[in-house]
Coordinates of C-alpha atoms in Angstrom, one line a residue:
M1 CA -9.1 16.3 -10.8
V2 CA -5.6 17.1 -12.0
R3 CA -3.4 14.0 -12.3
G4 CA 0.1 13.0 -13.3
P5 CA 2.7 15.7 -14.2
E6 CA -0.1 18.3 -14.2
A7 CA -0.6 17.8 -10.5
K8 CA 2.9 18.9 -9.8
R9 CA 2.6 22.0 -11.9
H10 CA -0.3 23.2 -9.7
V11 CA 2.0 23.3 -6.7
A12 CA 4.2 26.4 -6.4
A13 CA 7.7 25.7 -7.8
D14 CA 9.4 26.3 -4.4
A15 CA 6.9 24.4 -2.3
I16 CA 7.5 20.8 -1.2
I17 CA 4.6 18.9 0.1
R18 CA 5.7 16.1 2.4
H19 CA 2.5 15.3 4.2
V20 CA -1.2 15.5 3.2
L21 CA -3.9 15.6 5.9
C22 CA -7.4 14.5 4.8
P23 CA -10.1 15.1 7.5
V24 CA -13.1 12.8 6.8
D25 CA -16.6 12.3 8.2
L26 CA -17.1 8.9 6.5
S27 CA -19.6 10.4 4.0
A28 CA -19.6 9.9 0.2
A29 CA -18.1 13.4 -0.2
A30 CA -15.3 12.5 2.2
A31 CA -14.6 9.3 0.2
K32 CA -14.2 11.5 -2.9
A33 CA -11.9 13.8 -1.1
L34 CA -9.9 10.8 0.2
R35 CA -9.5 9.4 -3.3
Y36 CA -8.2 12.8 -4.4
A37 CA -5.9 13.1 -1.4
A38 CA -4.5 9.6 -2.0
T39 CA -3.8 10.3 -5.7
L40 CA -2.2 13.6 -4.9
S41 CA 0.0 12.3 -2.1
S42 CA 1.1 9.3 -4.2
E43 CA 2.0 11.6 -7.1
L44 CA 3.9 14.0 -4.9
G45 CA 5.6 11.2 -2.9
A46 CA 4.0 12.6 0.3
K47 CA 2.7 10.8 3.4
L48 CA -1.1 10.6 3.8
T49 CA -2.9 10.9 7.1
V50 CA -6.7 10.5 7.3
L51 CA -8.3 12.0 10.4
S52 CA -11.8 11.4 11.7
V53 CA -13.1 13.2 14.8
D54 CA -15.6 11.5 17.0
T55 CA -17.1 12.6 20.3
E56 CA -17.6 9.1 21.6
R57 CA -14.3 7.2 21.0
P58 CA -11.1 7.5 23.1
R59 CA -8.5 9.9 21.8
D60 CA -5.9 8.6 19.3
V61 CA -7.4 5.1 18.9
E62 CA -7.9 3.7 15.4
S63 CA -11.5 3.2 14.7
P64 CA -12.6 0.0 12.9
D65 CA -15.2 2.1 11.0
L66 CA -12.4 4.5 9.9
T67 CA -10.1 1.6 8.9
A68 CA -12.8 0.0 6.9
F69 CA -13.8 3.3 5.3
V70 CA -10.1 3.9 4.2
A71 CA -9.7 0.4 2.9
A72 CA -13.0 0.5 1.0
T73 CA -12.1 3.9 -0.5
V74 CA -8.4 3.6 -1.4
G75 CA -7.7 -0.1 -1.0
P76 CA -6.3 -2.1 1.9
A77 CA -2.7 -1.9 0.6
A78 CA -2.7 1.9 0.6
D79 CA 0.0 3.5 2.8
V80 CA -2.4 5.6 4.8
H81 CA -2.2 6.5 8.5
A82 CA -5.7 6.6 9.8
I83 CA -6.4 8.4 13.1
Q84 CA -9.7 8.7 15.0
R85 CA -9.7 11.5 17.6
Q86 CA -12.2 12.6 20.1
G87 CA -13.3 16.2 20.5
E88 CA -14.4 19.2 18.4
A89 CA -13.3 18.8 14.7
I90 CA -11.8 22.2 14.3
N91 CA -9.6 21.8 17.4
E92 CA -8.5 18.3 16.5
I93 CA -7.7 19.1 12.9
L94 CA -5.5 22.0 14.0
H95 CA -4.0 20.0 16.9

């Protein structure tokens, strides 16, 4: 993982990243991706949204499971917007 000033050099000089979206499935691999996304968004000064898609929960309702997953992965004080959506993952990610 690239951290600190090195992270900024990996982004095109004219690109400004204001928001990072991290889709997760609550797996160990997703936790690793979320830690990376949290570090990157923090270093770039960007907002971070974590999105989990579930076929059983109502649309746009925060999931206790997702909230706990985010808190356990990046800490409860992290400034992360966690969203649980219902539907097909590809459609909800691009929504």
